[in-house]
Coordinates of C-alpha atoms in Angstrom, one line a residue:
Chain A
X249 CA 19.1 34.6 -17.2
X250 CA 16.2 33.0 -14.8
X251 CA 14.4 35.3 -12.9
X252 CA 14.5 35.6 -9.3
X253 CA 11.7 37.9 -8.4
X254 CA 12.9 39.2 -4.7
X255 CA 10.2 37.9 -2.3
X256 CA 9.8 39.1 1.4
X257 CA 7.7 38.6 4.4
X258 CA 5.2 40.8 3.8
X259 CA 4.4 39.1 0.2
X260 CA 2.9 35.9 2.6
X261 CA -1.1 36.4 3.5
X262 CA -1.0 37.2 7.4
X263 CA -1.9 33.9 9.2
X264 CA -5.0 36.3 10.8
X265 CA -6.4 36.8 7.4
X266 CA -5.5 33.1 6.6
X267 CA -7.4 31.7 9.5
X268 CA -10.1 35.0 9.2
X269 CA -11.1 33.4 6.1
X270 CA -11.4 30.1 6.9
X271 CA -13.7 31.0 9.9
X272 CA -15.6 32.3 7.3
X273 CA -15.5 29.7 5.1
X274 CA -16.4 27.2 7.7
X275 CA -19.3 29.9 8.9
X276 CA -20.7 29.6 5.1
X277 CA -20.6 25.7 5.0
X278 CA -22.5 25.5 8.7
X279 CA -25.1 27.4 6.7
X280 CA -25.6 25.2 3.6
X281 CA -24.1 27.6 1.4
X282 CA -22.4 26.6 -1.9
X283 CA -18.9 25.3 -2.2
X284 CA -16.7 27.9 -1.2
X285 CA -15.6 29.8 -4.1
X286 CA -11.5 29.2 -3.0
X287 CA -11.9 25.7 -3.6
X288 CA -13.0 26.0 -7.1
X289 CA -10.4 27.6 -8.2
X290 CA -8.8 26.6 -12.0
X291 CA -6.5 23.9 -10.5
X292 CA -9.0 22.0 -7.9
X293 CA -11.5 19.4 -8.1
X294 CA -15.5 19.8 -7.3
X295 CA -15.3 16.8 -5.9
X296 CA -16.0 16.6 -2.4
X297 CA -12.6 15.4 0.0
X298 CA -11.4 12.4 2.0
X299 CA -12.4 12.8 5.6
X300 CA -9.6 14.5 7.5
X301 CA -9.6 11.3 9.7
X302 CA -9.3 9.1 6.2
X303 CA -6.5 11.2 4.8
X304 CA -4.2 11.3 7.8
X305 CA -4.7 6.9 8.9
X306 CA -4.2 5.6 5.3
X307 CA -0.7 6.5 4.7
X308 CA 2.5 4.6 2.8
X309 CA 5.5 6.2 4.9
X310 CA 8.3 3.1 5.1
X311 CA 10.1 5.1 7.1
X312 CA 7.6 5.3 10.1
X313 CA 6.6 1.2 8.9
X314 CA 5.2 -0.9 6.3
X315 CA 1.6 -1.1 7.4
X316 CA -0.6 1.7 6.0
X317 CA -1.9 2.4 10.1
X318 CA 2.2 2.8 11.0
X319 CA 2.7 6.5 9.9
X320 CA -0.7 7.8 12.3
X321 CA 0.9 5.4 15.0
X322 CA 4.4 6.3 14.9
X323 CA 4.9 9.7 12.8
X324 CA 4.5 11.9 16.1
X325 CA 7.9 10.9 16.9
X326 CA 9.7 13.5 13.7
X327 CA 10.5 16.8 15.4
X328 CA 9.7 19.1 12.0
X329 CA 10.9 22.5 13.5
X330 CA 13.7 23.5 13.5
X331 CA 13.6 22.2 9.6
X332 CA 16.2 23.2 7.0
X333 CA 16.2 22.0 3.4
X334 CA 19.6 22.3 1.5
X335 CA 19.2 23.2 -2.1
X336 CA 22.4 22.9 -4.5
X337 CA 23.1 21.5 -8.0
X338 CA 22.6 23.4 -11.2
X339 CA 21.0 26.9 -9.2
X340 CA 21.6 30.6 -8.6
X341 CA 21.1 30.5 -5.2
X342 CA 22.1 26.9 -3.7
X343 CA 22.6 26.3 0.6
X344 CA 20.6 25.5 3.5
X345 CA 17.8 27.0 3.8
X346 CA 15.7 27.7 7.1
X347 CA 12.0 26.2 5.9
X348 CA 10.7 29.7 6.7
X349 CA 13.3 31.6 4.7
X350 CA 12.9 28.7 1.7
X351 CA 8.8 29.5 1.3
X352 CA 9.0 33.0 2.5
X353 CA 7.2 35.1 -0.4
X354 CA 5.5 31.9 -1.8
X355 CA 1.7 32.3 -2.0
X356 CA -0.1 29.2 -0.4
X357 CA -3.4 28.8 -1.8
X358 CA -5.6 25.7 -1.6
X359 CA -5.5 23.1 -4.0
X360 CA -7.9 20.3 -3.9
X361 CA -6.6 17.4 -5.8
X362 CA -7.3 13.9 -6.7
X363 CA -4.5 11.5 -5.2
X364 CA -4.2 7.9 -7.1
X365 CA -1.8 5.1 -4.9
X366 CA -0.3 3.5 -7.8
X367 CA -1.7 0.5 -5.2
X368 CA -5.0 1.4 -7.1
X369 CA -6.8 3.6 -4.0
X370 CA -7.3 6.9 -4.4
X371 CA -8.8 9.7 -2.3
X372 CA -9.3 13.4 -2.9
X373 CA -7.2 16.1 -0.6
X374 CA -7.5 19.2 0.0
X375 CA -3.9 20.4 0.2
X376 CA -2.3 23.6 1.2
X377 CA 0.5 24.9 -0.6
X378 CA 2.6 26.9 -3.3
X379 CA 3.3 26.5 -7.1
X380 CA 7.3 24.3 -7.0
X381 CA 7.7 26.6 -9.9
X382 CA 7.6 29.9 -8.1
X383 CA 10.7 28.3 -5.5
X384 CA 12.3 27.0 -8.8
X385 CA 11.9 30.8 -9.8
X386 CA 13.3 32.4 -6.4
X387 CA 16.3 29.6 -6.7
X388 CA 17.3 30.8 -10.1
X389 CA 17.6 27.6 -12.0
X390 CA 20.7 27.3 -14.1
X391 CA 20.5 26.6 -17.9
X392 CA 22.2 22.8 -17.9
X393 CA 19.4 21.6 -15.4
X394 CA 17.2 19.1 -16.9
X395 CA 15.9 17.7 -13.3
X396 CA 14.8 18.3 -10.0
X397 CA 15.6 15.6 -7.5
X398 CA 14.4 15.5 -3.7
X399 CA 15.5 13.7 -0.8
X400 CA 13.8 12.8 2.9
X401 CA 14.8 13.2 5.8
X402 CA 16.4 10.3 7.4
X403 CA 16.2 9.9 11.6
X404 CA 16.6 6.4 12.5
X405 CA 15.9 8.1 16.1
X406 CA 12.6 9.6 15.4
X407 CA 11.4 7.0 12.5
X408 CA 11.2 3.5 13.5
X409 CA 10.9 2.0 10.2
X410 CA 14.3 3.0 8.9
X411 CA 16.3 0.1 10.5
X412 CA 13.9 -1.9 8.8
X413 CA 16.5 -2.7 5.9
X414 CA 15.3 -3.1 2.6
X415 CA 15.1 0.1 1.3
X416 CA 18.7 2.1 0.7
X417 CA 17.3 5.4 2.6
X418 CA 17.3 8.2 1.8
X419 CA 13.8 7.7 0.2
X420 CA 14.6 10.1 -3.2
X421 CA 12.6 11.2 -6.0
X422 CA 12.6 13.1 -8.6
X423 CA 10.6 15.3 -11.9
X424 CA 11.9 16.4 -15.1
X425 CA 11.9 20.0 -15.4
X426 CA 9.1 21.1 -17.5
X427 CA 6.9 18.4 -14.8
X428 CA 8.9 20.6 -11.8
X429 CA 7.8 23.7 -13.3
X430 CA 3.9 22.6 -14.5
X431 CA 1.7 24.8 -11.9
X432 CA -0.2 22.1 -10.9
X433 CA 2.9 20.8 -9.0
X434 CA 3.4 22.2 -5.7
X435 CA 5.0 21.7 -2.4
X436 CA 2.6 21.7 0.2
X437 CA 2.9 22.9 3.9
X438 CA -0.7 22.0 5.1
X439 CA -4.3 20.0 4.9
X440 CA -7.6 20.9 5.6
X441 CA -6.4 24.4 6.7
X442 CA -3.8 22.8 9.3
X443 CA -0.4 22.5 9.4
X444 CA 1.0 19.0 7.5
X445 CA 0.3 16.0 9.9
X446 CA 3.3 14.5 10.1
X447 CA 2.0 11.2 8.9
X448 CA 1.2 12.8 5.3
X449 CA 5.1 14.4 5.3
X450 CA 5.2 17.6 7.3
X451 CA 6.7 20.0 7.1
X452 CA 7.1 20.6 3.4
X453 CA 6.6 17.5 0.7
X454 CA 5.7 17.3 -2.9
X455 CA 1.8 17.1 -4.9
X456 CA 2.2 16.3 -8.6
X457 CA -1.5 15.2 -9.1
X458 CA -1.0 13.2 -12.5
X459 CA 1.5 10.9 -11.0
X460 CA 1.2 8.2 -8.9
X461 CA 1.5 9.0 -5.4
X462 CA 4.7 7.6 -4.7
X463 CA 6.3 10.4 -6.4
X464 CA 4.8 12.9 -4.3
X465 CA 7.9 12.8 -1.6
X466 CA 7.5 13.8 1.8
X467 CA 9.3 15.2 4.5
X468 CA 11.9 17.3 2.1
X469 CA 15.3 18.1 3.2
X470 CA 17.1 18.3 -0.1
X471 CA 16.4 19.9 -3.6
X472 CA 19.0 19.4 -6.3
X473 CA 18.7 20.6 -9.8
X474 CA 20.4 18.2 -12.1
X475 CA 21.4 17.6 -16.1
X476 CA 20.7 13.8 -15.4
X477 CA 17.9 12.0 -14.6
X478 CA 17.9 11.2 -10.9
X479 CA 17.9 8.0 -8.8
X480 CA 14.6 7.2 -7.4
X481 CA 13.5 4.7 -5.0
X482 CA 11.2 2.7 -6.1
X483 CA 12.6 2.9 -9.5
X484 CA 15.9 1.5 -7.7
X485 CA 13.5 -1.6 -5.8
X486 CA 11.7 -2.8 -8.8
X487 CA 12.2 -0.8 -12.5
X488 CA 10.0 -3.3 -13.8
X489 CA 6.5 -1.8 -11.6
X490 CA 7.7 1.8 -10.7
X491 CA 8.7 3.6 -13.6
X492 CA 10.4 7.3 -13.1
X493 CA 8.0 8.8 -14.8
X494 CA 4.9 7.3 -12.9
X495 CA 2.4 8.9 -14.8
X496 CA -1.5 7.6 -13.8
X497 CA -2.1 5.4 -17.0
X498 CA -5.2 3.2 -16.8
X499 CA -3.8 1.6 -20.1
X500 CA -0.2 0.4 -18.2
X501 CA -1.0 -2.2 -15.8
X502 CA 1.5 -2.7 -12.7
X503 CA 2.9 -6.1 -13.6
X504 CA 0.5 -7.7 -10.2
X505 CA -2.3 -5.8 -11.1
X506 CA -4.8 -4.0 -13.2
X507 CA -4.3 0.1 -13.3
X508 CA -7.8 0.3 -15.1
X509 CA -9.9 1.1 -11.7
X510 CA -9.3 2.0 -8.7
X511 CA -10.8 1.9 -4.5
X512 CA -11.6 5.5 -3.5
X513 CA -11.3 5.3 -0.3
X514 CA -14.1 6.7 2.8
X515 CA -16.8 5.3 0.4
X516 CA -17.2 1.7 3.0
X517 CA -17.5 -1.9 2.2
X518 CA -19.3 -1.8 -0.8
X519 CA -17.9 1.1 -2.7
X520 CA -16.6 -0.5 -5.2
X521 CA -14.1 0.7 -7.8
X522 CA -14.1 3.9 -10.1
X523 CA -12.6 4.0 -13.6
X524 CA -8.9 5.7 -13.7
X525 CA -8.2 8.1 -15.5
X526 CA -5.6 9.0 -18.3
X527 CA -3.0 11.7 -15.7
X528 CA -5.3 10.8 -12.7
X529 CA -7.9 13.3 -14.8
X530 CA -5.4 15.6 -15.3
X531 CA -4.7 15.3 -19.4
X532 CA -5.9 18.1 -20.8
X533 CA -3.2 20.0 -18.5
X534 CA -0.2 17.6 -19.0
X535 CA -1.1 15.6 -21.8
X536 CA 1.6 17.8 -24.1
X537 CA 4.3 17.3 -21.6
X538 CA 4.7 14.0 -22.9
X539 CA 4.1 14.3 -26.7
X540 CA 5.8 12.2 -29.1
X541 CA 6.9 10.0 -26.1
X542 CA 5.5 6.1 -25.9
X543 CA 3.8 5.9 -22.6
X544 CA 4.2 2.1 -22.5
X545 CA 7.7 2.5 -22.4
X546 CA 7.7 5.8 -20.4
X547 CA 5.7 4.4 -17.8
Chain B
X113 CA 4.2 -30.5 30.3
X114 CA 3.0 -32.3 27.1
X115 CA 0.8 -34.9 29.4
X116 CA -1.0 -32.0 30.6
X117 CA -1.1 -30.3 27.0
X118 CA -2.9 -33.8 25.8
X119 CA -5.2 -34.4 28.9
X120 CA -6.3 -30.1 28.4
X121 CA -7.0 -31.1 24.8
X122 CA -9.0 -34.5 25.9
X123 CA -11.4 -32.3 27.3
X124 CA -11.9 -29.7 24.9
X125 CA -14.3 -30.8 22.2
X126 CA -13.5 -30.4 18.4
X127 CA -16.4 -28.2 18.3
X128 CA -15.2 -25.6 20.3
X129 CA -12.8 -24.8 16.7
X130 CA -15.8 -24.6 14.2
X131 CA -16.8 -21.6 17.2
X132 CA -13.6 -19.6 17.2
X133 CA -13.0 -19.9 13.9
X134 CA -16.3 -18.3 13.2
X135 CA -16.4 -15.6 16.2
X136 CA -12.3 -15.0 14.5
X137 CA -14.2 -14.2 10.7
X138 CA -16.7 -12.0 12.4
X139 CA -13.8 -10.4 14.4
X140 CA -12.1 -9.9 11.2
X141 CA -15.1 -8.6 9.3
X142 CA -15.9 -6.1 11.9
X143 CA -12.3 -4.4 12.8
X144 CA -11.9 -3.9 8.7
X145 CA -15.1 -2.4 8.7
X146 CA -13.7 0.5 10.6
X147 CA -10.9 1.4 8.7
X148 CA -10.2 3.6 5.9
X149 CA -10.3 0.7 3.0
X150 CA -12.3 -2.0 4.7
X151 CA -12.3 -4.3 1.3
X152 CA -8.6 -4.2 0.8
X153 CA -8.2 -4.8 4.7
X154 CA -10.6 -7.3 5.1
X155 CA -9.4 -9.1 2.2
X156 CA -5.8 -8.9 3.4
X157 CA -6.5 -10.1 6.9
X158 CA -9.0 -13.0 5.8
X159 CA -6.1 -14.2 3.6
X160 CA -2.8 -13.7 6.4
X161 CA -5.3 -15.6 8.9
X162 CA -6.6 -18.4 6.5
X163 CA -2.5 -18.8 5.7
X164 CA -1.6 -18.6 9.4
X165 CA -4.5 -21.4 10.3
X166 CA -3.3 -23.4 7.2
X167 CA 0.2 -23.4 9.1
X168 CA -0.7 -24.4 12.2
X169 CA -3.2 -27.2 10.5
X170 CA 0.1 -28.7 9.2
X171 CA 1.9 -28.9 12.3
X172 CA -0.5 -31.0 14.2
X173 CA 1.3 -34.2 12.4
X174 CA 4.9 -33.1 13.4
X175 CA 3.5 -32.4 17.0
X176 CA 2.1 -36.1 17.2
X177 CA 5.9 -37.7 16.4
X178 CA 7.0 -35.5 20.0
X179 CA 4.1 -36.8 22.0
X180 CA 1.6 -33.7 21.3
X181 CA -2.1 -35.2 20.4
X182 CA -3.9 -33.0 18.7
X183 CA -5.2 -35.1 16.1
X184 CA -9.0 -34.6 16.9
X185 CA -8.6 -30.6 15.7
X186 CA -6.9 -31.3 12.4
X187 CA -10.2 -31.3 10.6
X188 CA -11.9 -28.3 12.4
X189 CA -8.5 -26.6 11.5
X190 CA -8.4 -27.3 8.1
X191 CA -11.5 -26.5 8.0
X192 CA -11.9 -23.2 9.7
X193 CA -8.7 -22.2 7.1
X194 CA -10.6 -23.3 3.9
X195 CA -12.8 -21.0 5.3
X196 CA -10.8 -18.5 5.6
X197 CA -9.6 -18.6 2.1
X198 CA -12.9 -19.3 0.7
X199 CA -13.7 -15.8 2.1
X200 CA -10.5 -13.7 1.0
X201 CA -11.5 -14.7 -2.5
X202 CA -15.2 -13.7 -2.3
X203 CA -13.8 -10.7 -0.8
X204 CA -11.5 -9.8 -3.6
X205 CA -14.2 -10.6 -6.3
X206 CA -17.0 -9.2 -4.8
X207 CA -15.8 -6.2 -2.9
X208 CA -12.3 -5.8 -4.2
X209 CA -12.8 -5.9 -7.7
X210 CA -16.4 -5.8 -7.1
X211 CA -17.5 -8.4 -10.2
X212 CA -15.4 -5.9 -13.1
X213 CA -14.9 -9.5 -15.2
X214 CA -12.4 -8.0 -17.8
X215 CA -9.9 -7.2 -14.3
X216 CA -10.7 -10.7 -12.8
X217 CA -10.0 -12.7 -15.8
X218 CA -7.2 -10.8 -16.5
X219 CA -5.8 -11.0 -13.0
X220 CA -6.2 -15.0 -13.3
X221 CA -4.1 -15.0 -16.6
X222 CA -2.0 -12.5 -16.8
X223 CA -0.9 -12.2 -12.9
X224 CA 1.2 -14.3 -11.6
X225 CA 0.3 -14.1 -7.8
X226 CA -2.6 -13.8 -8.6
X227 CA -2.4 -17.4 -10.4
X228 CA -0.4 -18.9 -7.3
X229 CA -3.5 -17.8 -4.8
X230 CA -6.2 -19.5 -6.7
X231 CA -4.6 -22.6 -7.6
X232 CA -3.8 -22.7 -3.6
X233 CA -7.4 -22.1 -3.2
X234 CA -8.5 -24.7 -6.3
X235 CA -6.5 -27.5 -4.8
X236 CA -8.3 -26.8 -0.9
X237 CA -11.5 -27.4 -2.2
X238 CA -11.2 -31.2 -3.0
X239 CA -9.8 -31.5 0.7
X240 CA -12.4 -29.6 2.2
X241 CA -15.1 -31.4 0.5
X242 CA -13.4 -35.1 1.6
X243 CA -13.3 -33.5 5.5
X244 CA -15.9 -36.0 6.6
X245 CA -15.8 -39.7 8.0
X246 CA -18.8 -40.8 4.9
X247 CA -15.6 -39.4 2.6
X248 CA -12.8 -41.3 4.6
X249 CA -15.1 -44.4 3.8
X250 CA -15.8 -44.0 0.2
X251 CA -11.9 -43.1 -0.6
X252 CA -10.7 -45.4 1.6
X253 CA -8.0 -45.0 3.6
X254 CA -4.5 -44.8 1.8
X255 CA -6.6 -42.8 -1.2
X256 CA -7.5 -40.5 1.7
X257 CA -4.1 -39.4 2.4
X258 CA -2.3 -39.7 -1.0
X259 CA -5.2 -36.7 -1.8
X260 CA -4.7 -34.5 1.7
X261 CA -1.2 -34.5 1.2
X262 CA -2.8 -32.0 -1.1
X263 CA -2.6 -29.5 1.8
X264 CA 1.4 -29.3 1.8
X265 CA 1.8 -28.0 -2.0
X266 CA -1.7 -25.6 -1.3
X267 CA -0.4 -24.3 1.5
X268 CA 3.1 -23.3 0.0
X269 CA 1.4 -22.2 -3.3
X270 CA -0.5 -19.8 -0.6
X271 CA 2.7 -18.9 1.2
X272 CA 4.5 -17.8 -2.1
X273 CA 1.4 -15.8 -3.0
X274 CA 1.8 -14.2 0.0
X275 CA 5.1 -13.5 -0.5
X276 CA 4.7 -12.3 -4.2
X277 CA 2.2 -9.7 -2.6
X278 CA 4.4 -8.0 -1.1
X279 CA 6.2 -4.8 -2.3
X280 CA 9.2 -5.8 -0.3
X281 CA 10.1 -8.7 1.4
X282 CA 9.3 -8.9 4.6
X283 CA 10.1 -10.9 7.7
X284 CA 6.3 -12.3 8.2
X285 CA 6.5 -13.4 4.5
X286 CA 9.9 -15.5 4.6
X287 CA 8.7 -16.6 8.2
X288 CA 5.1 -18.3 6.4
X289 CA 7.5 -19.7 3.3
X290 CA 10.1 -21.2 5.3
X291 CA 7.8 -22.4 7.9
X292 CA 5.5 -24.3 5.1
X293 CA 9.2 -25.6 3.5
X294 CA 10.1 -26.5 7.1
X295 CA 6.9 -28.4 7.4
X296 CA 7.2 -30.4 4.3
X297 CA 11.0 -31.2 4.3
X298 CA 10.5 -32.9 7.6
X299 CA 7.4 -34.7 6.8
X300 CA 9.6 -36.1 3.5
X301 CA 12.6 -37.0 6.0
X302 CA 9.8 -38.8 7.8
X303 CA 8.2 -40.5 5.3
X304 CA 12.0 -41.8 4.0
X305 CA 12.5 -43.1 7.1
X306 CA 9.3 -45.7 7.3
X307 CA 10.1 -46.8 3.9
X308 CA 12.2 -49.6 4.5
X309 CA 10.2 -50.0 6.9
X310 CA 6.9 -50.3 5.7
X311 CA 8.7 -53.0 2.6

């Protein structure tokens, strides 16, 4: 039988203590002090972030437009509270779930991560959030579930890019369930210590570091588990570039262009291009995950 | 309406092209410089607006069979949009791909958009270079034009690289293809008209 461990309010750090310690934080970094020790935990990068400013005006979001500029413009638009997320499929506990009821007793912590656009850019973020595995946890997942698929929401009212027309929305996506459960995944609920712009897919979207960003949906309103492997978007436009797994692969070009390097962003003009990595870095924590699979075809 | 379009063009020298089209490059320079990923920006924008001027340099013959002379600019146009293009591919070279030869010469090879955009850009340079009267004179002529009708296939070669960009279609992409198809259909219907004439 999964385990449901019984969360409740007072399992949440106090947003006092929450913003207590970032004041303190902050107070430490006027002074020249070290990294702060939060940020280096086991699952973050030393590496030093994106500019807030970079993170939240260099966004793909279709449904807010195609140009990477359209989600800062336009996002504002998406009222995110109230925000309910249905959950149903192959779980213990499925219906529609308030967003405060869905990540009450979830520990957000920081995680900063290295984020690769399988447009080869990448940037590093410091993101806010909780382990997907401790939701999958509370949810109870049921024993035929193989996968965990996501929606977005979809307000033609609030997101000017819907009635664009290529894209069959809603945008979907989806992990198999080892990926779902991996602690590095999380949903995230904030940046830099703020809540999610809405540009980068407030209230609640997806992290999984070691795949291209795509995969990392925003905006959640549904969370199926499934037996079969689940629809996804861009799989849907072109199975040929996006595959469902996505996995950052240096050695699997994108049929238009080379996967081997990539643009960090914030770094100017002349910044040039940095290597990619095998799992965006992240091999030696997911590398297994995939053993005895052929990456090439798995892409 | 047009009389006053050809008499405001009379006045304006050719010059006055080689200026915007420069003051447009530095534009376009400096607004990608602020953004979050000025290479891919700049290299983006150089392209759409060496396609766009490319575009408009083809139109200038259609315009002349309604009465619109703006013959005098053709060069300065075609010029300005070589240089354009010349600069999107420094861009994505140099700053881009920043001189990593393996990804270039794979992207030339291997990538078929890639492939498109340079041979748009390989068959503009002959016409650039011939974009001078001492030129006109050595070719002569009716060699002069078989070669710049060069700029119709290079100009759709860049339109479908534009298109090929893309990760969807999108209406700015169909609206460059079909308006370079539009361009070239009716300068064929033209030019199979004056046959029997010209026998």
């Amino acid at each position: 039988m999964p385990h449901a461990p019984q969360y409740t309010r007072a399992d949440v750090t106090p947003q006092r203590l929450f913003l207590n310690r970032r004041a303190l934080i902050a107070g430490a970094a006027a002074l020249g002090l070290a990294r702060p020790a939060w940020a280096a935990g086991p699952y973050s990068t030393d590496e030093a972030p994106n500019s807030f400013e970079d993170i939240t005006t260099y966004n793909n979001y279709y449904e807010f437009g195609y140009d990477k500029a359209d989600p800062a413009a336009y996002a504002g638009s998406l009222k995110t509270d109230p925000w309910s997320v249905t959950v149903d499929g192959l779980v213990d506990n499925p219906g529609t779930y308030s967003l405060a009821d869905l990540i009450a007793g979830q520990p957000i912590e920081e995680r900063i991560y290295r984020f690769r656009c399988v447009e080869a850019w990448s940037m590093i973020v410091p993101w806010q959030g909780f382990q997907l595995s401790g939701l999958l946890q509370k949810l109870g997942v049921q024993a035929g579930a193989k996968y965990v698929a996501f929606e977005t929401v979809v307000r033609p009212d609030e997101m000017p890019g819907i009635s664009g027309g290529m894209i069959d929305w809603p945008y979907r996506e989806g992990l198999r369930l080892d990926e779902a459960m991996h602690p590095l995944t999380i949903l995230a609920t904030g940046l830099y210590g703020k809540p999610m712009p809405n540009q980068n897919g407030a209230p609640i979207r997806l992290v999984v570091p070691w795949k291209y960003g795509f995969k990392s949906i925003k905006a959640i309103v549904r969370i199926s588990l499934v037996a079969e492997q689940p629809v996804t978007t861009w799989n849907t436009l072109a199975a040929n570039e996006y595959g469902f797994y996505a996995n950052v692969n240096p050695e699997v070009d994108h049929p238009r262009w080379s996967q081997a390097s990539e643009r960090r962003i914030g770094g100017g003009l002349f910044a040039g291009r940095v290597d990619t990595l095998k799992f965006n870095g992240y091999a030696d924590q997911v590398a297994s995950l995939y053993d005895g699979q052929d990456l090439t075809k798995d892409y | 309406m047009i009389n006053a379009l050809n008499q405001t063009a009379r006045r304006i020298p050719a010059y006055v092209l080689y200026i915007a089209g420069i003051a447009l490059a530095a534009w376009t320079i400096y607004a990608a410089l602020s953004t979050p990923d000025p290479a891919k920006v700049l290299e983006r924008d150089l392209g759409t607006r060496g396609l766009q001027i490319l575009i408009a340099t083809l139109c200038i013959t259609p315009l002349r069979w309604y009465g619109v002379n703006l013959l005098k600019f053709r060069r300065a146009l075609g010029l300005m949009g070589f240089m354009f293009i010349t600069l999107h591919f420094l861009t994505w070279m140099l700053l881009d791909l920043a001189l990593r030869w393996s990804e270039i010469l794979t992207d030339l090879t291997k990538r078929p958009f890639i492939i498109m955009g340079f041979l748009a850009f390989i068959a503009l340079i002959p016409l650039a270079v011939t974009s001078n009267n001492a030129m006109i004179r050595r070719l002569g002529a009716v060699q002069w034009k078989r070669l710049h009708w060069l700029a119709y296939p290079a100009t759709l070669a860049g339109a479908v690289h534009f298109v090929m960009i893309g990760k969807v279609y999108t209406l700015e992409s169909a609206l460059y293809f079909l308006a370079v198809a539009g361009l070239l259909i009716a300068r064929r219907l033209k030019s199979l008209k004056k046959a029997p004439q010209a026998a």
